[in-house]
mmCIF file of C-alpha atoms and ligand atoms in Angstrom:
data_model
loop_
_atom_site.group_PDB
_atom_site.id
_atom_site.type_symbol
_atom_site.label_atom_id
_atom_site.label_comp_id
_atom_site.label_asym_id
_atom_site.label_seq_id
_atom_site.Cartn_x
_atom_site.Cartn_y
_atom_site.Cartn_z
ATOM 1 C CA MET A 1091 0.000 0.000 0.000
ATOM 2 C CA ALA A 1092 1.368 3.396 -0.945
ATOM 3 C CA THR A 1093 1.486 5.648 2.090
ATOM 4 C CA LYS A 1094 0.344 9.204 1.573
ATOM 5 C CA THR A 1095 3.015 11.736 2.428
ATOM 6 C CA PHE A 1096 2.396 13.646 5.621
ATOM 7 C CA ARG A 1097 3.532 17.185 6.230
ATOM 8 C CA LEU A 1098 3.891 18.621 9.695
ATOM 9 C CA ALA A 1099 2.946 22.216 10.360
ATOM 10 C CA ASN A 1100 6.385 22.663 11.835
ATOM 11 C CA GLY A 1101 8.674 21.821 9.120
ATOM 12 C CA GLY A 1102 9.990 21.286 5.728
ATOM 13 C CA GLY A 1103 9.005 18.689 3.200
ATOM 14 C CA PRO A 1104 7.312 15.341 3.602
ATOM 15 C CA LEU A 1105 7.851 13.724 6.983
ATOM 16 C CA SER A 1106 10.739 11.251 6.893
ATOM 17 C CA LEU A 1107 12.609 9.251 9.489
ATOM 18 C CA THR A 1108 15.592 11.581 9.873
ATOM 19 C CA PRO A 1109 17.948 11.400 12.912
ATOM 20 C CA LYS A 1110 15.854 13.970 14.796
ATOM 21 C CA TYR A 1111 13.180 11.266 15.250
ATOM 22 C CA ILE A 1112 15.504 8.414 16.182
ATOM 23 C CA LEU A 1113 15.551 7.573 19.856
ATOM 24 C CA PRO A 1114 18.627 6.402 21.732
ATOM 25 C CA GLN A 1115 18.648 2.618 22.082
ATOM 26 C CA GLU A 1116 17.369 2.552 25.671
ATOM 27 C CA LYS A 1117 14.296 4.642 24.836
ATOM 28 C CA ARG A 1118 13.178 2.555 21.853
ATOM 29 C CA PRO A 1119 10.040 0.448 22.161
ATOM 30 C CA THR A 1120 11.341 -3.175 21.526
ATOM 31 C CA LEU A 1121 8.082 -4.232 19.934
ATOM 32 C CA SER A 1122 8.838 -7.960 20.038
ATOM 33 C CA GLU A 1123 8.363 -7.871 23.820
ATOM 34 C CA ILE A 1124 4.773 -6.662 23.771
ATOM 35 C CA SER A 1125 2.411 -9.071 25.465
ATOM 36 C CA ILE A 1126 -0.442 -10.059 23.150
ATOM 37 C CA LEU A 1127 -2.064 -12.327 25.711
ATOM 38 C CA ALA A 1128 -3.117 -9.676 28.178
ATOM 39 C CA SER A 1129 -5.315 -6.658 27.616
ATOM 40 C CA ILE A 1130 -7.120 -4.084 29.718
ATOM 41 C CA PRO A 1131 -10.641 -4.819 31.076
ATOM 42 C CA ILE A 1132 -13.683 -4.026 28.925
ATOM 43 C CA ILE A 1133 -16.672 -2.804 30.944
ATOM 44 C CA ASP A 1134 -20.251 -2.652 29.665
ATOM 45 C CA LEU A 1135 -21.940 0.417 31.151
ATOM 46 C CA LYS A 1136 -25.364 -1.124 30.423
ATOM 47 C CA GLU A 1137 -24.793 -3.744 33.135
ATOM 48 C CA PRO A 1138 -26.428 -3.128 36.551
ATOM 49 C CA SER A 1139 -24.707 -0.231 38.256
ATOM 50 C CA ALA A 1140 -23.495 -2.188 41.323
ATOM 51 C CA LEU A 1141 -21.646 -4.541 38.978
ATOM 52 C CA VAL A 1142 -20.236 -1.644 36.939
ATOM 53 C CA VAL A 1143 -18.954 0.052 40.121
ATOM 54 C CA GLU A 1144 -17.250 -3.164 41.195
ATOM 55 C CA GLN A 1145 -15.669 -3.784 37.782
ATOM 56 C CA ILE A 1146 -14.435 -0.209 37.474
ATOM 57 C CA SER A 1147 -12.993 -0.296 40.989
ATOM 58 C CA LYS A 1148 -11.070 -3.488 40.252
ATOM 59 C CA ALA A 1149 -9.791 -2.068 36.955
ATOM 60 C CA CYS A 1150 -8.666 1.153 38.680
ATOM 61 C CA GLU A 1151 -6.750 -0.824 41.305
ATOM 62 C CA GLU A 1152 -5.136 -3.329 38.966
ATOM 63 C CA TYR A 1153 -4.682 -1.463 35.669
ATOM 64 C CA GLY A 1154 -5.478 2.237 36.015
ATOM 65 C CA PHE A 1155 -6.976 1.709 32.545
ATOM 66 C CA PHE A 1156 -10.145 0.176 31.114
ATOM 67 C CA GLN A 1157 -12.384 0.389 28.071
ATOM 68 C CA ILE A 1158 -16.094 1.130 28.183
ATOM 69 C CA ILE A 1159 -18.802 0.043 25.760
ATOM 70 C CA ASN A 1160 -22.485 1.050 25.663
ATOM 71 C CA HIS A 1161 -21.444 4.426 27.044
ATOM 72 C CA GLY A 1162 -24.376 6.299 25.546
ATOM 73 C CA ILE A 1163 -22.517 8.647 23.166
ATOM 74 C CA PRO A 1164 -23.932 8.157 19.654
ATOM 75 C CA VAL A 1165 -21.583 6.302 17.309
ATOM 76 C CA GLU A 1166 -22.252 8.766 14.471
ATOM 77 C CA LEU A 1167 -21.118 11.670 16.648
ATOM 78 C CA CYS A 1168 -17.904 9.846 17.638
ATOM 79 C CA ASP A 1169 -17.216 9.052 13.975
ATOM 80 C CA LYS A 1170 -17.877 12.646 12.882
ATOM 81 C CA THR A 1171 -15.594 13.951 15.619
ATOM 82 C CA MET A 1172 -12.733 11.651 14.657
ATOM 83 C CA ALA A 1173 -13.282 12.669 11.016
ATOM 84 C CA VAL A 1174 -12.996 16.442 11.665
ATOM 85 C CA ILE A 1175 -9.889 15.984 13.813
ATOM 86 C CA THR A 1176 -8.300 13.816 11.131
ATOM 87 C CA ASP A 1177 -9.210 16.303 8.390
ATOM 88 C CA PHE A 1178 -7.651 19.105 10.393
ATOM 89 C CA PHE A 1179 -4.334 17.247 10.754
ATOM 90 C CA GLU A 1180 -4.385 16.467 7.032
ATOM 91 C CA LEU A 1181 -4.727 20.096 5.945
ATOM 92 C CA PRO A 1182 -1.783 21.506 3.986
ATOM 93 C CA PRO A 1183 0.987 22.611 6.371
ATOM 94 C CA GLU A 1184 0.503 26.300 5.574
ATOM 95 C CA GLU A 1185 -3.096 26.090 6.794
ATOM 96 C CA LYS A 1186 -2.071 24.397 10.026
ATOM 97 C CA ALA A 1187 0.953 26.602 10.635
ATOM 98 C CA PRO A 1188 -0.923 29.515 12.298
ATOM 99 C CA PHE A 1189 -1.962 27.118 15.070
ATOM 100 C CA PHE A 1190 1.580 25.957 15.719
ATOM 101 C CA SER A 1191 3.122 27.142 18.963
ATOM 102 C CA THR A 1192 5.777 26.180 21.473
ATOM 103 C CA ASP A 1193 4.178 28.429 24.106
ATOM 104 C CA LEU A 1194 2.873 25.997 26.729
ATOM 105 C CA THR A 1195 0.330 28.478 28.089
ATOM 106 C CA LYS A 1196 -1.456 28.990 24.758
ATOM 107 C CA GLN A 1197 -5.139 27.980 24.846
ATOM 108 C CA VAL A 1198 -5.245 26.565 21.324
ATOM 109 C CA LYS A 1199 -2.069 25.032 19.996
ATOM 110 C CA LEU A 1200 -0.608 22.613 17.515
ATOM 111 C CA PHE A 1201 2.708 21.184 18.663
ATOM 112 C CA ASN A 1202 5.188 18.315 18.651
ATOM 113 C CA TYR A 1203 6.362 16.484 21.711
ATOM 114 C CA PHE A 1204 10.024 15.740 22.224
ATOM 115 C CA VAL A 1205 12.212 13.904 24.724
ATOM 116 C CA LYS A 1206 15.735 14.761 25.719
ATOM 117 C CA ASP A 1207 18.421 12.159 25.113
ATOM 118 C CA GLY A 1208 21.488 11.593 27.312
ATOM 119 C CA SER A 1209 23.223 14.688 25.872
ATOM 120 C CA GLN A 1210 20.120 16.888 26.381
ATOM 121 C CA ASN A 1211 19.410 16.878 22.637
ATOM 122 C CA LYS A 1212 15.746 16.960 21.720
ATOM 123 C CA VAL A 1213 14.380 13.911 19.914
ATOM 124 C CA SER A 1214 10.995 14.556 18.285
ATOM 125 C CA MET A 1215 8.101 12.193 18.686
ATOM 126 C CA TRP A 1216 6.568 10.773 15.495
ATOM 127 C CA SER A 1217 3.299 12.654 15.875
ATOM 128 C CA GLU A 1218 1.552 15.981 15.736
ATOM 129 C CA CYS A 1219 -0.759 17.105 18.543
ATOM 130 C CA PHE A 1220 -3.554 19.679 18.679
ATOM 131 C CA SER A 1221 -4.826 20.855 22.029
ATOM 132 C CA HIS A 1222 -7.594 23.201 23.168
ATOM 133 C CA PRO A 1223 -10.247 23.474 25.892
ATOM 134 C CA TRP A 1224 -13.472 21.469 25.437
ATOM 135 C CA HIS A 1225 -15.413 23.404 28.070
ATOM 136 C CA PRO A 1226 -16.298 26.219 28.424
ATOM 137 C CA LEU A 1227 -16.096 26.636 24.664
ATOM 138 C CA ASP A 1228 -17.813 29.989 24.160
ATOM 139 C CA ASP A 1229 -14.738 32.067 25.036
ATOM 140 C CA ILE A 1230 -12.417 30.261 22.634
ATOM 141 C CA ILE A 1231 -14.667 28.891 19.894
ATOM 142 C CA HIS A 1232 -13.502 31.677 17.540
ATOM 143 C CA LEU A 1233 -9.918 30.427 17.969
ATOM 144 C CA LEU A 1234 -10.754 26.910 16.741
ATOM 145 C CA PRO A 1235 -10.207 25.834 13.121
ATOM 146 C CA GLN A 1236 -12.618 27.061 10.441
ATOM 147 C CA ASN A 1237 -11.416 24.282 8.233
ATOM 148 C CA PRO A 1238 -12.768 21.621 8.101
ATOM 149 C CA PRO A 1239 -15.951 23.741 8.157
ATOM 150 C CA GLN A 1240 -17.807 21.471 10.628
ATOM 151 C CA TYR A 1241 -14.950 21.413 13.158
ATOM 152 C CA ARG A 1242 -16.418 23.866 15.682
ATOM 153 C CA GLU A 1243 -19.959 22.543 15.549
ATOM 154 C CA VAL A 1244 -19.018 18.867 15.782
ATOM 155 C CA VAL A 1245 -16.478 19.344 18.561
ATOM 156 C CA ALA A 1246 -18.990 21.416 20.567
ATOM 157 C CA GLU A 1247 -21.585 18.657 20.281
ATOM 158 C CA TYR A 1248 -19.047 15.989 21.242
ATOM 159 C CA ALA A 1249 -17.877 18.073 24.215
ATOM 160 C CA LYS A 1250 -21.420 18.214 25.603
ATOM 161 C CA GLU A 1251 -21.673 14.445 25.561
ATOM 162 C CA ILE A 1252 -18.184 14.033 27.032
ATOM 163 C CA GLY A 1253 -19.180 16.334 29.909
ATOM 164 C CA VAL A 1254 -22.055 14.009 30.825
ATOM 165 C CA LEU A 1255 -19.860 10.907 30.551
ATOM 166 C CA MET A 1256 -17.058 12.472 32.652
ATOM 167 C CA LYS A 1257 -19.490 13.193 35.507
ATOM 168 C CA ARG A 1258 -20.901 9.691 35.279
ATOM 169 C CA LEU A 1259 -17.430 8.132 35.427
ATOM 170 C CA LEU A 1260 -16.347 10.342 38.335
ATOM 171 C CA SER A 1261 -19.470 9.250 40.184
ATOM 172 C CA LEU A 1262 -18.838 5.540 39.491
ATOM 173 C CA ILE A 1263 -15.205 5.901 40.584
ATOM 174 C CA SER A 1264 -16.250 7.732 43.781
ATOM 175 C CA GLN A 1265 -18.648 4.916 44.598
ATOM 176 C CA GLY A 1266 -15.902 2.373 43.979
ATOM 177 C CA LEU A 1267 -13.867 4.108 46.675
ATOM 178 C CA GLY A 1268 -16.844 3.881 49.060
ATOM 179 C CA LEU A 1269 -17.422 7.650 48.857
ATOM 180 C CA GLU A 1270 -20.476 9.788 48.098
ATOM 181 C CA LYS A 1271 -21.294 9.890 44.381
ATOM 182 C CA ASP A 1272 -20.272 13.527 43.983
ATOM 183 C CA CYS A 1273 -17.158 13.345 46.183
ATOM 184 C CA LEU A 1274 -14.479 13.356 43.474
ATOM 185 C CA GLU A 1275 -16.227 15.983 41.367
ATOM 186 C CA LYS A 1276 -16.403 18.260 44.420
ATOM 187 C CA LYS A 1277 -12.761 17.673 45.351
ATOM 188 C CA LEU A 1278 -11.683 18.571 41.818
ATOM 189 C CA GLY A 1279 -13.205 22.007 42.243
ATOM 190 C CA GLU A 1280 -15.675 24.305 40.572
ATOM 191 C CA LYS A 1281 -13.560 25.348 37.617
ATOM 192 C CA PRO A 1282 -11.971 22.133 36.404
ATOM 193 C CA ILE A 1283 -9.438 22.507 33.586
ATOM 194 C CA LEU A 1284 -11.033 20.730 30.674
ATOM 195 C CA ARG A 1285 -8.842 20.252 27.627
ATOM 196 C CA ALA A 1286 -8.951 18.027 24.562
ATOM 197 C CA GLN A 1287 -5.930 16.759 22.663
ATOM 198 C CA GLY A 1288 -5.942 15.210 19.213
ATOM 199 C CA ASN A 1289 -2.899 13.060 18.445
ATOM 200 C CA TYR A 1290 -1.977 12.235 14.855
ATOM 201 C CA TYR A 1291 0.474 9.399 14.237
ATOM 202 C CA PRO A 1292 1.450 9.079 10.566
ATOM 203 C CA PRO A 1293 2.683 5.679 9.315
ATOM 204 C CA CYS A 1294 6.350 5.296 10.250
ATOM 205 C CA PRO A 1295 8.907 3.426 8.102
ATOM 206 C CA ASP A 1296 10.494 1.832 11.184
ATOM 207 C CA PRO A 1297 8.371 1.797 14.355
ATOM 208 C CA GLU A 1298 11.264 0.209 16.285
ATOM 209 C CA LEU A 1299 13.258 3.452 16.174
ATOM 210 C CA THR A 1300 10.691 5.983 17.347
ATOM 211 C CA LEU A 1301 7.661 6.545 19.514
ATOM 212 C CA GLY A 1302 4.423 8.389 18.787
ATOM 213 C CA LEU A 1303 4.163 9.521 22.386
ATOM 214 C CA ASN A 1304 6.826 8.976 25.030
ATOM 215 C CA VAL A 1305 6.188 7.035 28.240
ATOM 216 C CA HIS A 1306 4.129 9.164 30.636
ATOM 217 C CA THR A 1307 1.345 9.211 33.155
ATOM 218 C CA ASP A 1308 -1.463 11.724 32.656
ATOM 219 C CA LEU A 1309 -1.133 14.561 35.150
ATOM 220 C CA ASN A 1310 -4.855 15.336 35.260
ATOM 221 C CA ALA A 1311 -7.590 13.362 37.046
ATOM 222 C CA LEU A 1312 -9.447 11.430 34.363
ATOM 223 C CA THR A 1313 -8.957 10.873 30.625
ATOM 224 C CA ILE A 1314 -11.378 9.605 27.967
ATOM 225 C CA VAL A 1315 -9.705 8.486 24.731
ATOM 226 C CA SER A 1316 -11.319 7.764 21.401
ATOM 227 C CA GLN A 1317 -9.054 6.060 18.856
ATOM 228 C CA THR A 1318 -9.022 5.055 15.184
ATOM 229 C CA GLU A 1319 -10.875 1.793 14.794
ATOM 230 C CA GLY A 1320 -8.735 -1.188 13.844
ATOM 231 C CA VAL A 1321 -5.305 0.336 14.538
ATOM 232 C CA THR A 1322 -3.513 -0.314 17.814
ATOM 233 C CA GLY A 1323 -0.783 1.920 19.175
ATOM 234 C CA LEU A 1324 -1.544 2.731 22.792
ATOM 235 C CA GLN A 1325 0.351 0.539 25.253
ATOM 236 C CA VAL A 1326 0.196 0.420 29.033
ATOM 237 C CA ILE A 1327 2.425 -1.096 31.706
ATOM 238 C CA LYS A 1328 0.953 -4.056 33.549
ATOM 239 C CA ASP A 1329 3.112 -6.002 36.032
ATOM 240 C CA GLY A 1330 6.251 -4.501 34.523
ATOM 241 C CA LYS A 1331 5.364 -5.503 30.936
ATOM 242 C CA TRP A 1332 3.979 -3.472 28.046
ATOM 243 C CA VAL A 1333 0.471 -4.483 27.035
ATOM 244 C CA ALA A 1334 -1.206 -3.272 23.823
ATOM 245 C CA VAL A 1335 -4.660 -1.710 24.194
ATOM 246 C CA GLU A 1336 -6.946 -3.350 21.660
ATOM 247 C CA SER A 1337 -8.880 -1.171 19.311
ATOM 248 C CA ILE A 1338 -12.505 -2.221 19.653
ATOM 249 C CA PRO A 1339 -15.452 -0.613 17.845
ATOM 250 C CA ASN A 1340 -17.418 2.131 19.598
ATOM 251 C CA ALA A 1341 -15.445 1.966 22.820
ATOM 252 C CA PHE A 1342 -13.623 4.584 24.833
ATOM 253 C CA VAL A 1343 -10.366 3.974 26.632
ATOM 254 C CA ILE A 1344 -10.527 5.431 30.140
ATOM 255 C CA ASN A 1345 -7.478 6.077 32.279
ATOM 256 C CA LEU A 1346 -6.843 7.625 35.637
ATOM 257 C CA GLY A 1347 -4.465 10.532 35.964
ATOM 258 C CA ASP A 1348 -2.102 11.400 38.810
ATOM 259 C CA GLN A 1349 -4.721 13.414 40.730
ATOM 260 C CA ILE A 1350 -6.989 10.405 41.300
ATOM 261 C CA GLN A 1351 -4.000 8.368 42.411
ATOM 262 C CA VAL A 1352 -3.295 11.064 45.009
ATOM 263 C CA LEU A 1353 -6.970 11.562 46.047
ATOM 264 C CA SER A 1354 -7.420 7.783 46.460
ATOM 265 C CA ASN A 1355 -4.237 7.732 48.581
ATOM 266 C CA GLY A 1356 -2.562 5.414 46.096
ATOM 267 C CA ARG A 1357 -5.343 2.839 45.941
ATOM 268 C CA TYR A 1358 -6.201 3.662 42.317
ATOM 269 C CA LYS A 1359 -3.324 3.884 39.872
ATOM 270 C CA SER A 1360 -2.188 6.428 37.313
ATOM 271 C CA VAL A 1361 -0.285 4.075 35.046
ATOM 272 C CA HIS A 1362 2.575 4.658 32.608
ATOM 273 C CA HIS A 1363 1.591 4.457 28.978
ATOM 274 C CA ARG A 1364 2.940 5.368 25.541
ATOM 275 C CA ALA A 1365 1.914 5.309 21.887
ATOM 276 C CA VAL A 1366 3.886 3.377 19.299
ATOM 277 C CA THR A 1367 3.675 3.944 15.559
ATOM 278 C CA ASN A 1368 2.518 1.667 12.776
ATOM 279 C CA LYS A 1369 4.450 0.837 9.617
ATOM 280 C CA THR A 1370 1.579 1.186 7.156
ATOM 281 C CA LEU A 1371 -1.382 2.737 8.933
ATOM 282 C CA LYS A 1372 -1.933 6.144 10.402
ATOM 283 C CA ARG A 1373 -3.611 6.353 13.772
ATOM 284 C CA VAL A 1374 -5.572 9.219 15.309
ATOM 285 C CA SER A 1375 -6.643 9.513 18.918
ATOM 286 C CA LEU A 1376 -8.625 12.144 20.745
ATOM 287 C CA ALA A 1377 -8.056 12.457 24.480
ATOM 288 C CA THR A 1378 -10.385 14.589 26.608
ATOM 289 C CA PHE A 1379 -8.989 15.469 30.012
ATOM 290 C CA TYR A 1380 -10.643 16.399 33.297
ATOM 291 C CA ALA A 1381 -8.179 18.195 35.576
ATOM 292 C CA PRO A 1382 -8.751 19.990 38.890
ATOM 293 C CA SER A 1383 -9.318 23.736 39.244
ATOM 294 C CA ARG A 1384 -5.960 25.491 39.587
ATOM 295 C CA ASP A 1385 -6.847 26.401 43.189
ATOM 296 C CA ALA A 1386 -8.267 22.968 44.145
ATOM 297 C CA ILE A 1387 -6.545 21.409 47.129
ATOM 298 C CA ILE A 1388 -5.531 17.899 46.205
ATOM 299 C CA GLY A 1389 -4.447 15.322 48.767
ATOM 300 C CA PRO A 1390 -5.555 11.919 50.027
ATOM 301 C CA ILE A 1391 -9.297 12.024 50.864
ATOM 302 C CA GLU A 1392 -9.721 11.894 54.644
ATOM 303 C CA ASP A 1393 -12.116 8.909 54.608
ATOM 304 C CA LEU A 1394 -9.421 6.873 52.888
ATOM 305 C CA ILE A 1395 -6.760 7.498 55.531
ATOM 306 C CA ASP A 1396 -6.485 5.304 58.626
ATOM 307 C CA GLU A 1397 -3.815 3.534 60.637
ATOM 308 C CA GLN A 1398 -3.332 0.848 58.013
ATOM 309 C CA HIS A 1399 -3.410 3.436 55.246
ATOM 310 C CA PRO A 1400 -1.483 6.515 56.334
ATOM 311 C CA ALA A 1401 -1.424 9.433 53.883
ATOM 312 C CA VAL A 1402 1.019 8.720 51.067
ATOM 313 C CA TYR A 1403 0.990 12.281 49.683
ATOM 314 C CA ARG A 1404 0.986 15.741 51.141
ATOM 315 C CA LYS A 1405 -1.713 18.229 50.194
ATOM 316 C CA PHE A 1406 -1.017 20.712 47.409
ATOM 317 C CA HIS A 1407 -2.758 23.228 45.213
ATOM 318 C CA TYR A 1408 -3.146 21.833 41.719
ATOM 319 C CA SER A 1409 -1.268 24.904 40.439
ATOM 320 C CA GLU A 1410 1.827 23.691 42.373
ATOM 321 C CA PHE A 1411 1.577 20.365 40.600
ATOM 322 C CA LEU A 1412 1.396 22.131 37.229
ATOM 323 C CA ASP A 1413 4.462 24.250 38.044
ATOM 324 C CA GLU A 1414 6.432 21.117 38.872
ATOM 325 C CA PHE A 1415 5.203 19.474 35.679
ATOM 326 C CA TYR A 1416 6.403 22.340 33.483
ATOM 327 C CA LYS A 1417 9.752 22.335 35.264
ATOM 328 C CA GLN A 1418 10.239 18.706 34.217
ATOM 329 C CA GLU A 1419 9.183 19.267 30.571
ATOM 330 C CA GLY A 1420 10.875 16.861 28.176
ATOM 331 C CA THR A 1421 12.797 15.051 30.886
ATOM 332 C CA ARG A 1422 11.838 12.159 33.127
ATOM 333 C CA ARG A 1423 8.354 12.852 34.391
ATOM 334 C CA MET A 1424 8.268 12.138 38.131
ATOM 335 C CA VAL A 1425 5.831 14.802 39.198
ATOM 336 C CA LYS A 1426 3.649 13.174 41.847
ATOM 337 C CA GLU A 1427 6.720 11.665 43.491
ATOM 338 C CA ILE A 1428 7.649 15.197 44.570
ATOM 339 C CA PHE A 1429 4.522 15.282 46.737
ATOM 340 C CA GLU A 1430 5.057 11.897 48.401
ATOM 341 C CA LEU A 1431 5.368 11.787 52.171
ATOM 342 C CA LYS A 1432 8.311 9.776 53.425
ATOM 343 C CA TYR A 1433 8.049 8.096 56.802
HETATM 344 C C1 LIG B 399 -2.429 11.236 25.811
HETATM 345 C C2 LIG B 399 -2.319 9.808 25.440
HETATM 346 C C3 LIG B 399 -2.748 8.022 23.920
HETATM 347 C C4 LIG B 399 -3.113 7.704 22.530
HETATM 348 O O1 LIG B 399 -2.834 12.049 24.940
HETATM 349 O O2 LIG B 399 -2.121 11.553 26.991
HETATM 350 O O3 LIG B 399 -1.818 9.050 26.232
HETATM 351 O O4 LIG B 399 -3.667 6.634 22.328
HETATM 352 N N1 LIG B 399 -2.778 9.402 24.234
HETATM 353 O O5 LIG B 399 -2.830 8.496 21.622
HETATM 354 NI NI1 LIG B 400 -1.664 9.922 28.192
#
């Protein structure tokens, strides 16, 4: 199959596997070691709610990741959303270029991730990412792409549905921890930071040499990911081994971020994950994030602390966590470790 050439907003001619994309040996993915036997749990939200709570709780303890089916968001809307995101990434580079920015504080931005190698040189990830808020949208809607023409309308409709699903998941996760349904939502504050990030991974001539997205944990509280049907790429750590997340139709991948690990006093896990590339197929994912208000105070929830379970983290304002995160940009991400209490 002939692969279409892909052009990044940030640079030159057709994308090719030049040295700037080649990772040092120890950071490469070693794809032969990926376990194909294991996968993350798949949870049917149409099952009775007590069962769903129990399954989600187990998944949050053991994997930090799960997939949901029968989640209530119409398939056509999910498909339309993935289509507008994909069309945006596939615009000619000069049309995407105005969105490109290396300014981390920009509300709407197209960018490339990098990692630093042993000599502090930047190695680019084999991907392009587009990030903007998904709620509230009114203040920034005029900053979103006008091409493809349906982008704003479709993303706004999708965001509404995601808002409902986020609240439902936070409630199910709260119940799994034995807390009131609205406990986590309240702890995360009244002005949660709600951002969406599209990730575009073009086919890569040699997926052994690069990564689409470097190993990381999500720093927010909760993430909902929609991904191209039929193409795998997301991998998560389970018992020290990389496990590929299957691509199943009409499902969302859900993962916990660092803030829920802290709030649950370490009972629920924010797990390391990465995206690998594919030799012949492009892959697109859309992550929607739910993060605390900047001024929210995050720390182990009191009801979850007792003699057997002393607090593992100190309390902090979410803004402190963000500052630490930006300080570590491009290097080893060990953000929540900074807030651990040592006995
Ligand atoms: C992310 C992420 C995974 C994917 O955006 O934080 O982990 O499948 N994305 O692209
Ligand atoms: Ni992630």
